[in-house]
CSV table of C-alpha atoms in Angstrom, one decimal:
chain,number,residue,atom,x,y,z
A,1,MET,CA,-68.2,-72.6,152.4
A,2,ASN,CA,-66.1,-74.6,150.0
A,3,LYS,CA,-63.7,-76.6,152.1
A,4,ASN,CA,-61.9,-78.1,149.1
A,5,LEU,CA,-61.0,-74.6,148.0
A,6,LEU,CA,-59.7,-73.8,151.4
A,7,TYR,CA,-57.6,-76.9,151.6
A,8,ARG,CA,-56.1,-76.0,148.2
A,9,SER,CA,-55.3,-72.5,149.4
A,10,ILE,CA,-52.9,-73.9,152.0
A,11,PRO,CA,-49.4,-73.0,150.7
A,12,LYS,CA,-47.4,-76.0,149.3
A,13,VAL,CA,-44.2,-77.1,151.2
A,14,ASP,CA,-41.9,-76.0,148.4
A,15,VAL,CA,-43.5,-72.6,148.3
A,16,LEU,CA,-43.1,-72.2,152.1
A,17,LEU,CA,-39.4,-73.2,151.8
A,18,GLU,CA,-38.9,-70.2,149.5
A,19,ASN,CA,-40.4,-67.8,152.1
A,20,PRO,CA,-37.6,-65.5,153.5
A,21,ALA,CA,-38.8,-66.0,157.0
A,22,ILE,CA,-38.6,-69.8,156.6
A,23,GLN,CA,-35.2,-69.6,155.0
A,24,LYS,CA,-34.0,-67.6,158.0
A,25,MET,CA,-35.3,-70.3,160.3
A,26,ILE,CA,-33.4,-73.0,158.4
A,27,ASP,CA,-30.2,-70.9,158.7
A,28,CYS,CA,-30.7,-70.5,162.5
A,29,TYR,CA,-31.8,-74.0,163.3
A,30,SER,CA,-31.8,-76.8,160.7
A,31,ARG,CA,-33.8,-77.9,157.7
A,32,GLU,CA,-35.0,-81.1,159.5
A,33,THR,CA,-36.4,-79.1,162.4
A,34,VAL,CA,-38.2,-76.5,160.2
A,35,MET,CA,-39.7,-79.3,158.0
A,36,GLU,CA,-41.0,-81.0,161.1
A,37,ALA,CA,-42.6,-77.8,162.2
A,38,ILE,CA,-44.1,-77.2,158.8
A,39,HIS,CA,-45.8,-80.6,158.6
A,40,MET,CA,-47.0,-80.3,162.2
A,41,GLU,CA,-48.6,-76.8,161.6
A,42,MET,CA,-50.1,-77.9,158.3
A,43,ASP,CA,-51.7,-80.9,159.9
A,44,LYS,CA,-53.2,-78.6,162.6
A,45,LEU,CA,-54.5,-76.3,159.8
A,46,ARG,CA,-56.2,-79.1,158.0
A,47,LYS,CA,-57.9,-80.3,161.2
A,48,PHE,CA,-59.0,-76.8,161.9
A,49,ILE,CA,-60.6,-76.5,158.4
A,50,ALA,CA,-62.3,-79.9,158.9
A,51,ASN,CA,-63.8,-78.8,162.2
A,52,THR,CA,-65.0,-75.3,161.5
A,53,SER,CA,-67.7,-73.6,159.4
A,54,ASP,CA,-66.2,-70.1,159.7
A,55,GLU,CA,-64.5,-69.3,156.4
A,56,GLU,CA,-63.0,-66.0,157.7
A,57,SER,CA,-61.3,-67.7,160.7
A,58,VAL,CA,-59.8,-70.3,158.3
A,59,LYS,CA,-58.3,-67.5,156.1
A,60,GLN,CA,-56.9,-65.9,159.2
A,61,GLN,CA,-55.2,-69.2,160.2
A,62,ILE,CA,-53.8,-69.6,156.7
A,63,ASP,CA,-52.3,-66.1,156.9
A,64,LEU,CA,-50.8,-67.0,160.3
A,65,LEU,CA,-49.2,-70.2,159.0
A,66,VAL,CA,-45.6,-68.9,158.8
A,67,PRO,CA,-45.8,-67.2,162.3
A,68,HIS,CA,-47.2,-70.4,163.7
A,69,ILE,CA,-44.3,-72.4,162.1
A,70,ALA,CA,-41.9,-69.9,163.7
A,71,CYS,CA,-43.5,-70.4,167.1
A,72,ALA,CA,-43.3,-74.2,166.7
A,73,VAL,CA,-39.6,-74.1,165.8
A,74,SER,CA,-38.9,-71.8,168.7
A,75,ASP,CA,-40.8,-74.1,171.1
A,76,MET,CA,-38.7,-77.1,169.9
A,77,HIS,CA,-35.6,-75.2,171.1
A,78,THR,CA,-37.0,-73.8,174.3
A,79,PRO,CA,-36.2,-75.9,177.4
A,80,ASN,CA,-39.3,-77.4,179.0
A,81,MET,CA,-38.1,-76.6,182.5
A,82,ARG,CA,-38.5,-72.9,183.1
A,83,MET,CA,-38.4,-70.4,185.9
A,84,VAL,CA,-41.9,-69.6,187.3
A,85,VAL,CA,-43.3,-67.0,189.6
A,86,ASN,CA,-44.5,-68.7,192.8
A,87,GLY,CA,-47.6,-66.8,193.9
A,88,THR,CA,-49.0,-69.8,195.9
A,89,GLY,CA,-47.6,-68.8,199.3
A,90,THR,CA,-46.2,-72.3,199.7
A,91,VAL,CA,-42.5,-71.8,200.5
A,92,LEU,CA,-41.4,-75.4,199.9
A,93,HIS,CA,-43.6,-76.2,197.0
A,94,THR,CA,-42.6,-79.7,195.9
A,95,ASN,CA,-44.0,-79.2,192.4
A,96,LEU,CA,-42.1,-76.0,192.0
A,97,GLY,CA,-38.7,-77.3,193.0
A,98,ARG,CA,-38.9,-77.0,196.8
A,99,ALA,CA,-36.1,-74.8,198.3
A,100,PRO,CA,-34.9,-72.1,195.9
A,101,VAL,CA,-31.2,-71.2,196.3
A,102,SER,CA,-29.8,-67.7,196.4
A,103,ARG,CA,-28.5,-66.0,193.2
A,104,GLU,CA,-25.2,-65.4,194.9
A,105,HIS,CA,-24.8,-69.1,195.7
A,106,MET,CA,-25.8,-70.1,192.2
A,107,GLU,CA,-23.3,-67.7,190.7
A,108,ARG,CA,-20.5,-69.1,192.8
A,109,VAL,CA,-21.5,-72.7,191.9
A,110,THR,CA,-21.7,-71.8,188.2
A,111,ALA,CA,-18.1,-70.4,188.3
A,112,LEU,CA,-17.0,-73.6,190.1
A,113,VAL,CA,-18.7,-76.2,187.9
A,114,SER,CA,-18.1,-74.5,184.5
A,115,GLY,CA,-14.5,-75.7,184.8
A,116,TYR,CA,-12.6,-78.4,186.7
A,117,SER,CA,-12.7,-78.7,190.5
A,118,ASN,CA,-11.2,-80.7,193.3
A,119,LEU,CA,-14.4,-82.6,193.8
A,120,GLU,CA,-12.5,-85.9,194.6
A,121,TYR,CA,-9.0,-84.6,194.7
A,122,ASN,CA,-7.1,-83.9,197.9
A,123,LEU,CA,-5.1,-80.7,197.2
A,124,GLU,CA,-2.9,-81.0,200.3
A,125,GLU,CA,-1.8,-84.6,199.7
A,126,GLY,CA,-2.0,-84.6,195.9
A,127,LYS,CA,-4.1,-87.8,195.7
A,128,ARG,CA,-7.7,-89.0,195.4
A,129,GLY,CA,-10.0,-87.4,197.9
A,130,GLU,CA,-13.6,-87.8,199.0
A,131,ARG,CA,-16.5,-85.6,197.7
A,132,TYR,CA,-18.0,-85.5,201.2
A,133,SER,CA,-14.8,-83.8,202.6
A,134,HIS,CA,-16.0,-80.4,201.3
A,135,PHE,CA,-18.9,-80.2,203.8
A,136,GLU,CA,-18.3,-83.1,206.3
A,137,LYS,CA,-16.4,-81.0,208.8
A,138,LEU,CA,-19.0,-78.2,208.5
A,139,LEU,CA,-21.8,-80.6,209.3
A,140,CYS,CA,-20.0,-82.1,212.3
A,141,LYS,CA,-19.2,-78.6,213.6
A,142,LEU,CA,-22.9,-77.5,213.2
A,143,THR,CA,-24.5,-80.6,214.6
A,144,GLY,CA,-22.0,-82.2,217.0
A,145,ALA,CA,-21.9,-85.4,215.0
A,146,GLU,CA,-18.7,-87.4,214.6
A,147,ALA,CA,-19.0,-87.9,210.8
A,148,ALA,CA,-21.3,-87.1,207.9
A,149,MET,CA,-22.0,-87.8,204.2
A,150,ALA,CA,-24.8,-87.2,201.7
A,151,VAL,CA,-26.7,-89.1,199.1
A,152,ASN,CA,-29.2,-87.9,196.4
A,153,ASN,CA,-32.3,-87.6,198.7
A,154,ASN,CA,-33.6,-88.6,202.1
A,155,ALA,CA,-35.3,-91.8,200.9
A,156,SER,CA,-31.9,-92.8,199.7
A,157,SER,CA,-30.5,-92.0,203.1
A,158,VAL,CA,-33.0,-94.4,204.8
A,159,LEU,CA,-32.2,-97.1,202.1
A,160,LEU,CA,-28.5,-96.8,202.6
A,161,ILE,CA,-28.6,-96.6,206.4
A,162,LEU,CA,-30.7,-99.8,206.7
A,163,SER,CA,-28.8,-101.6,204.0
A,164,SER,CA,-25.6,-100.9,205.8
A,165,LEU,CA,-26.7,-101.5,209.4
A,166,ALA,CA,-29.6,-104.0,209.2
A,167,LYS,CA,-29.6,-106.0,205.9
A,168,GLY,CA,-30.8,-109.5,206.7
A,169,GLY,CA,-32.0,-108.5,210.1
A,170,GLU,CA,-34.9,-106.7,211.8
A,171,VAL,CA,-35.6,-103.1,212.4
A,172,VAL,CA,-38.1,-102.1,215.1
A,173,VAL,CA,-40.3,-99.0,214.3
A,174,SER,CA,-43.5,-97.6,215.7
A,175,ARG,CA,-46.7,-98.1,213.5
A,176,GLY,CA,-47.5,-94.4,214.0
A,177,GLU,CA,-44.3,-93.5,212.2
A,178,LEU,CA,-44.7,-95.6,209.0
A,179,ILE,CA,-45.2,-92.5,206.9
A,180,GLU,CA,-45.8,-92.0,203.2
A,181,ILE,CA,-43.1,-89.6,201.9
A,182,GLY,CA,-44.9,-88.5,198.8
A,183,GLY,CA,-45.5,-89.8,195.3
A,184,LYS,CA,-46.7,-93.1,196.8
A,185,PHE,CA,-43.2,-93.8,198.3
A,186,ARG,CA,-43.5,-95.3,201.8
A,187,ILE,CA,-41.1,-95.9,204.6
A,188,PRO,CA,-42.1,-99.6,204.8
A,189,ASP,CA,-41.4,-100.1,201.1
A,190,VAL,CA,-38.0,-98.3,201.3
A,191,MET,CA,-37.1,-100.5,204.3
A,192,GLU,CA,-38.0,-103.6,202.3
A,193,GLN,CA,-35.8,-102.6,199.4
A,194,SER,CA,-32.9,-102.2,201.9
A,195,GLY,CA,-33.1,-105.9,202.7
A,196,ALA,CA,-34.1,-105.2,206.4
A,197,LYS,CA,-37.2,-106.8,207.9
A,198,LEU,CA,-39.7,-104.3,209.3
A,199,VAL,CA,-41.0,-105.1,212.8
A,200,GLU,CA,-44.0,-102.9,213.7
A,201,VAL,CA,-44.7,-102.1,217.3
A,202,GLY,CA,-47.5,-100.2,219.1
A,203,THR,CA,-50.6,-98.8,217.4
A,204,THR,CA,-51.2,-95.8,215.0
A,205,ASN,CA,-51.7,-93.4,217.9
A,206,LYS,CA,-49.9,-95.0,220.8
A,207,THR,CA,-46.5,-96.7,221.2
A,208,HIS,CA,-44.9,-97.5,224.6
A,209,TYR,CA,-41.4,-98.3,225.8
A,210,ASP,CA,-42.3,-101.9,226.5
A,211,ASP,CA,-43.5,-102.3,222.9
A,212,TYR,CA,-39.9,-101.7,221.7
A,213,GLU,CA,-38.5,-103.8,224.6
A,214,SER,CA,-40.6,-106.9,223.8
A,215,ALA,CA,-39.9,-106.7,220.1
A,216,ILE,CA,-36.1,-106.9,220.4
A,217,THR,CA,-34.7,-110.4,219.5
A,218,GLU,CA,-31.3,-111.7,218.5
A,219,ASP,CA,-32.2,-110.7,214.9
A,220,THR,CA,-32.8,-107.1,215.7
A,221,LYS,CA,-30.2,-104.8,214.1
A,222,ALA,CA,-31.5,-101.3,214.8
A,223,LEU,CA,-34.2,-99.2,216.4
A,224,LEU,CA,-35.7,-96.7,214.0
A,225,LYS,CA,-37.5,-93.4,214.9
A,226,VAL,CA,-39.2,-91.5,212.1
A,227,HIS,CA,-40.2,-87.9,212.8
A,228,THR,CA,-43.6,-87.3,211.3
A,229,SER,CA,-42.8,-84.0,209.8
A,230,ASN,CA,-45.4,-84.2,207.1
A,231,TYR,CA,-48.5,-84.9,209.3
A,232,ARG,CA,-49.6,-84.8,212.9
A,233,ILE,CA,-51.6,-87.2,215.0
A,234,VAL,CA,-53.4,-85.3,217.8
A,235,GLY,CA,-55.6,-86.2,220.7
A,236,PHE,CA,-55.2,-89.5,222.5
A,237,THR,CA,-51.5,-90.2,221.6
A,238,ASP,CA,-48.3,-91.4,223.1
A,239,SER,CA,-44.8,-92.1,221.7
A,240,VAL,CA,-41.4,-92.9,223.0
A,241,ALA,CA,-38.8,-90.1,222.7
A,242,ILE,CA,-35.4,-90.9,221.3
A,243,ASP,CA,-33.6,-90.2,224.6
A,244,GLU,CA,-35.9,-92.8,226.2
A,245,LEU,CA,-34.8,-95.4,223.6
A,246,ILE,CA,-31.1,-94.8,224.1
A,247,PRO,CA,-30.7,-96.9,227.3
A,248,LEU,CA,-32.6,-99.8,225.8
A,249,ALA,CA,-30.5,-99.6,222.6
A,250,LYS,CA,-27.2,-99.6,224.6
A,251,GLU,CA,-28.3,-102.5,226.7
A,252,HIS,CA,-28.7,-104.6,223.5
A,253,ASP,CA,-25.8,-102.9,221.6
A,254,LEU,CA,-28.1,-101.6,218.9
A,255,PRO,CA,-27.9,-98.3,217.0
A,256,VAL,CA,-30.8,-95.8,217.2
A,257,VAL,CA,-31.5,-94.3,213.8
A,258,GLU,CA,-33.7,-91.2,213.5
A,259,ASP,CA,-35.2,-90.0,210.2
A,260,LEU,CA,-35.9,-86.3,210.8
A,261,GLY,CA,-37.5,-85.8,207.3
A,262,SER,CA,-37.4,-82.1,206.7
A,263,GLY,CA,-34.5,-81.4,209.1
A,264,VAL,CA,-33.7,-78.0,210.5
A,265,LEU,CA,-30.6,-76.5,212.0
A,266,ILE,CA,-32.1,-73.5,213.8
A,267,ASP,CA,-34.8,-73.2,216.4
A,268,LEU,CA,-37.8,-71.8,214.5
A,269,ALA,CA,-39.6,-71.0,217.7
A,270,LYS,CA,-37.4,-67.9,218.0
A,271,TYR,CA,-39.3,-66.6,215.0
A,272,GLY,CA,-42.8,-67.3,216.2
A,273,LEU,CA,-43.2,-70.7,214.5
A,274,THR,CA,-43.8,-74.0,216.1
A,275,HIS,CA,-40.7,-75.7,217.5
A,276,GLU,CA,-39.4,-78.3,215.1
A,277,PRO,CA,-36.8,-80.7,216.5
A,278,THR,CA,-33.4,-79.7,215.3
A,279,VAL,CA,-30.7,-82.0,214.0
A,280,GLN,CA,-28.4,-80.9,216.9
A,281,GLU,CA,-31.0,-82.0,219.4
A,282,SER,CA,-31.2,-85.5,218.0
A,283,ILE,CA,-27.4,-85.9,218.2
A,284,ALA,CA,-27.3,-84.4,221.7
A,285,LYS,CA,-30.0,-86.8,222.9
A,286,GLY,CA,-27.9,-89.8,221.7
A,287,ALA,CA,-29.1,-90.8,218.2
A,288,ASP,CA,-26.4,-92.9,216.6
A,289,VAL,CA,-27.4,-92.0,213.0
A,290,VAL,CA,-29.6,-89.1,211.9
A,291,CYS,CA,-30.8,-88.3,208.3
A,292,PHE,CA,-32.7,-85.4,206.8
A,293,SER,CA,-33.4,-83.6,203.5
A,294,GLY,CA,-31.2,-80.9,202.0
A,295,ASP,CA,-33.9,-79.1,200.1
A,296,LYS,CA,-36.5,-78.5,202.8
A,297,LEU,CA,-36.0,-76.5,205.9
A,298,LEU,CA,-32.2,-76.6,205.5
A,299,GLY,CA,-32.8,-74.5,202.3
A,300,GLY,CA,-30.2,-76.2,200.1
A,301,PRO,CA,-30.1,-78.5,197.1
A,302,GLN,CA,-31.9,-81.9,196.9
A,303,ALA,CA,-29.9,-84.3,199.0
A,304,GLY,CA,-30.2,-86.8,201.8
A,305,ILE,CA,-27.8,-85.8,204.6
A,306,ILE,CA,-26.6,-88.5,207.0
A,307,ILE,CA,-24.7,-87.7,210.2
A,308,GLY,CA,-23.8,-89.6,213.3
A,309,ARG,CA,-21.2,-91.9,214.8
A,310,LYS,CA,-18.1,-92.4,212.6
A,311,LYS,CA,-18.2,-96.2,212.9
A,312,TYR,CA,-21.6,-96.3,211.3
A,313,ILE,CA,-21.0,-93.6,208.7
A,314,ASP,CA,-17.8,-95.4,207.6
A,315,ARG,CA,-19.9,-98.6,207.0
A,316,MET,CA,-22.2,-96.6,204.7
A,317,LYS,CA,-19.3,-95.1,202.8
A,318,ARG,CA,-18.1,-98.6,202.0
A,319,ASN,CA,-21.5,-99.9,201.0
A,320,GLN,CA,-21.7,-100.5,197.2
A,321,LEU,CA,-25.0,-98.7,197.1
A,322,THR,CA,-23.2,-95.4,198.0
A,323,ARG,CA,-21.9,-95.1,194.5
A,324,ALA,CA,-25.3,-95.5,193.0
A,325,LEU,CA,-26.8,-93.0,195.3
A,326,ARG,CA,-24.0,-90.4,195.5
A,327,ILE,CA,-24.4,-86.7,194.9
A,328,ASP,CA,-23.0,-84.8,192.0
A,329,LYS,CA,-20.6,-81.9,191.9
A,330,PHE,CA,-23.4,-79.3,191.7
A,331,THR,CA,-25.0,-80.7,194.9
A,332,ALA,CA,-21.7,-81.0,196.8
A,333,ALA,CA,-20.7,-77.4,195.9
A,334,MET,CA,-24.1,-76.0,196.8
A,335,LEU,CA,-24.3,-77.9,200.1
A,336,GLU,CA,-21.0,-76.5,201.2
A,337,LEU,CA,-22.1,-72.9,200.5
A,338,VAL,CA,-25.4,-73.2,202.2
A,339,LEU,CA,-23.9,-74.9,205.3
A,340,GLN,CA,-21.3,-72.1,205.6
A,341,GLU,CA,-24.2,-69.7,206.1
A,342,TYR,CA,-25.2,-71.5,209.3
A,343,LEU,CA,-21.9,-70.6,210.9
A,344,SER,CA,-23.8,-67.4,211.8
A,345,GLU,CA,-27.6,-67.9,212.4
A,346,GLU,CA,-28.1,-64.2,211.5
A,347,LYS,CA,-26.5,-64.8,208.1
A,348,ALA,CA,-28.4,-68.0,207.5
A,349,VAL,CA,-31.8,-66.3,208.1
A,350,LYS,CA,-30.8,-63.4,205.9
A,351,ASN,CA,-29.1,-65.3,203.0
A,352,ILE,CA,-31.0,-68.6,202.7
A,353,PRO,CA,-34.2,-67.9,200.7
A,354,VAL,CA,-36.4,-70.4,202.6
A,355,LEU,CA,-35.4,-69.1,206.0
A,356,ARG,CA,-35.8,-65.5,204.9
A,357,MET,CA,-39.3,-66.2,203.5
A,358,ILE,CA,-40.6,-68.0,206.6
A,359,THR,CA,-39.2,-65.5,209.1
A,360,GLU,CA,-39.8,-62.3,207.1
A,361,PRO,CA,-41.9,-59.7,209.0
A,362,LEU,CA,-45.5,-59.2,207.8
A,363,GLU,CA,-44.8,-55.5,207.0
A,364,GLU,CA,-42.2,-56.4,204.4
A,365,VAL,CA,-44.6,-58.9,202.7
A,366,LYS,CA,-47.4,-56.3,202.8
A,367,ARG,CA,-45.1,-53.7,201.1
A,368,ARG,CA,-44.5,-56.1,198.2
A,369,ALA,CA,-48.2,-56.9,197.9
A,370,ARG,CA,-49.1,-53.2,197.8
A,371,LEU,CA,-46.4,-52.5,195.2
A,372,LEU,CA,-47.7,-55.3,192.9
A,373,ALA,CA,-51.3,-54.0,193.3
A,374,ARG,CA,-50.2,-50.5,192.5
A,375,ARG,CA,-48.4,-51.6,189.3
A,376,MET,CA,-51.5,-53.6,188.2
A,377,ARG,CA,-53.8,-50.7,188.8
A,378,ALA,CA,-51.5,-48.3,186.9
A,379,TYR,CA,-51.8,-50.6,183.9
A,380,LYS,CA,-55.6,-50.3,184.2
A,381,LEU,CA,-56.0,-54.1,184.0
A,382,PRO,CA,-59.7,-55.2,183.6
A,383,ALA,CA,-60.0,-56.7,187.1
A,384,LYS,CA,-60.9,-55.7,190.6
A,385,ILE,CA,-57.6,-55.6,192.4
A,386,GLU,CA,-57.3,-55.7,196.2
A,387,VAL,CA,-54.6,-56.3,198.8
A,388,LYS,CA,-55.9,-58.7,201.5
A,389,PRO,CA,-54.6,-60.7,204.4
A,390,CYS,CA,-54.0,-64.4,203.8
A,391,GLU,CA,-52.0,-67.3,205.2
A,392,SER,CA,-48.9,-68.9,203.8
A,393,GLN,CA,-47.7,-72.4,204.5
A,394,ILE,CA,-44.2,-73.9,204.6
A,395,GLY,CA,-45.0,-77.0,202.6
A,396,GLY,CA,-42.7,-79.8,201.4
A,397,GLY,CA,-43.9,-82.0,204.2
A,398,SER,CA,-42.6,-79.6,206.9
A,399,LEU,CA,-44.7,-78.2,209.8
A,400,PRO,CA,-48.0,-79.3,208.2
A,401,LEU,CA,-50.2,-77.4,210.7
A,402,GLU,CA,-48.2,-74.1,210.6
A,403,ARG,CA,-49.8,-71.1,208.9
A,404,ILE,CA,-47.9,-67.9,208.5
A,405,PRO,CA,-49.7,-64.5,208.4
A,406,SER,CA,-49.2,-63.0,204.9
A,407,MET,CA,-50.6,-60.5,202.4
A,408,ALA,CA,-51.8,-61.2,198.9
A,409,VAL,CA,-53.0,-59.4,195.8
A,410,VAL,CA,-56.5,-60.7,195.0
A,411,LEU,CA,-57.7,-60.5,191.4
A,412,ARG,CA,-61.3,-60.8,190.3
A,413,PRO,CA,-61.3,-60.6,186.5
A,414,GLU,CA,-64.0,-58.6,184.8
A,415,LYS,CA,-64.0,-60.0,181.2
A,416,ILE,CA,-62.9,-63.7,181.6
A,417,SER,CA,-63.4,-66.5,184.2
A,418,VAL,CA,-60.9,-67.2,186.9
A,419,THR,CA,-60.3,-70.6,185.4
A,420,GLU,CA,-59.4,-69.1,182.0
A,421,LEU,CA,-57.2,-66.5,183.7
A,422,GLU,CA,-55.3,-69.1,185.8
A,423,GLU,CA,-54.7,-71.1,182.6
A,424,ARG,CA,-53.4,-68.1,180.7
A,425,MET,CA,-51.1,-67.2,183.6
A,426,ARG,CA,-49.6,-70.7,183.4
A,427,ARG,CA,-48.9,-70.2,179.6
A,428,LEU,CA,-46.9,-67.0,180.0
A,429,PRO,CA,-43.2,-66.9,178.9
A,430,VAL,CA,-42.5,-66.9,182.6
A,431,PRO,CA,-45.5,-68.7,184.1
A,432,ILE,CA,-47.2,-67.3,187.1
A,433,ILE,CA,-48.6,-69.9,189.5
A,434,PRO,CA,-51.3,-68.5,191.8
A,435,ARG,CA,-53.8,-69.9,194.2
A,436,THR,CA,-57.5,-69.7,193.4
A,437,ALA,CA,-60.4,-69.4,196.0
A,438,ASN,CA,-63.9,-67.9,196.1
A,439,ASP,CA,-63.8,-67.1,192.3
A,440,THR,CA,-60.6,-65.0,192.7
A,441,ILE,CA,-56.9,-65.3,191.8
A,442,ILE,CA,-54.6,-65.0,194.8
A,443,LEU,CA,-51.0,-64.0,194.5
A,444,ASP,CA,-49.4,-64.4,197.9
A,445,ALA,CA,-46.6,-61.9,198.3
A,446,ARG,CA,-44.6,-64.0,200.8
A,447,THR,CA,-43.3,-66.2,198.0
A,448,LEU,CA,-42.8,-63.4,195.5
A,449,LYS,CA,-39.3,-62.0,195.1
A,450,GLN,CA,-38.9,-58.3,194.6
A,451,SER,CA,-37.9,-58.9,191.0
A,452,ASP,CA,-41.2,-60.9,190.5
A,453,ILE,CA,-43.3,-57.7,191.1
A,454,LYS,CA,-42.4,-55.9,187.8
A,455,LEU,CA,-42.2,-59.2,185.9
A,456,ALA,CA,-45.7,-60.4,186.9
A,457,ALA,CA,-47.4,-57.0,186.3
A,458,ASP,CA,-45.6,-56.4,183.0
A,459,GLN,CA,-46.6,-59.8,181.6
A,460,LEU,CA,-50.2,-59.4,182.6
A,461,LYS,CA,-50.3,-56.2,180.7
A,462,GLU,CA,-48.1,-57.1,177.7
A,463,TYR,CA,-49.8,-60.3,176.9
A,464,GLU,CA,-53.3,-58.9,177.6
A,465,VAL,CA,-53.9,-61.9,179.9
A,466,LEU,CA,-57.2,-60.4,181.3
A,467,GLU,CA,-58.7,-59.4,178.0
A,468,LYS,CA,-61.5,-61.3,176.3
A,469,ARG,CA,-60.3,-62.8,173.0
């Protein structure tokens, strides 16, 4: 194999630039982009020649140079963030964007934000308004709070609350509630950034009323409760409920702040799930300030929602941090639409994708799984295809012990390994993200939309994902 001859057979750049396909790329994109792709693909080709002894495969790669350049140019103009098919069965999958929003809501928001809006304009008075006004009354009506606002996520909520109410002072919190939110962000660290001093009481598994009582000093500015929505301590445990803390807080004129984490506005126990404390319950029990996420069990956009007594919310609205942490027009618009659904619980469960998925009857999930399996078998894909029971999870740090009965399409490839199949599925135009277990690919139908069924099966067939190459 004469490698020098093969190197010389690579077309020169000026020759490539005369190729009609390359010319068309230049017209569609730009000369600079195409030149970058040419040099990149030629470098790859030279490395391939250097590392192979198969002359035939080199000639094939040289013949494919122009198509490879076309792919490279296309990749440069293809957004890196793409829609994926969620076959994991994790409803609130943090890596996949947590709560999906409904197509109807998205279309309404698109119409709104593609032009101008009254984001901070009071149409009745003809003067500057407040971006929270579009959903504040809704939140108060739904939760019983006096006032409400929102920032860009729930960690921001905690930061703003403590900065506004306890900066330079002490905040008392149970050791068993000093959680890590995710991505190595921890409640103690967020508290430190707020300028408040953390005072830990109790132990990891047990905290008593007198632990809080003995920790209160003249420097205490607030009592903090953190709902451990992303883990559970079981066994020999004890904690102080928020309604037990209210008399102590009132005695010392201190606000009680509760971070509910995932946050939920309906009683999930009605749908066969473990009861998760609702936002309304916290307000009813006397919490002065409550915060929770918008993109978890609420089923909306990423946001940190803060509700509670007006005198405390007003202090937060005046805090200079608020402008740095404020939500944008997309979030404000989407929050209003999602919260409107909660005016009717029946509508919320039907129209908010997260609630629909976690409450959907098993028979409906089974129907989608069978439909997907039938399509795959019709395409004669080289794999053993079965429909089997499985368990979904809510995810996103919500109800960590909860498992929901579900149904999945289980693939056991005949020609390639499960590892190779899983990698190929991730590289599809619309990536398919499955679970893997026991040398099989699992596509949990609970997190598959109806439109995902045809898309997933068609891609597996069209791109010969299960074939040996």
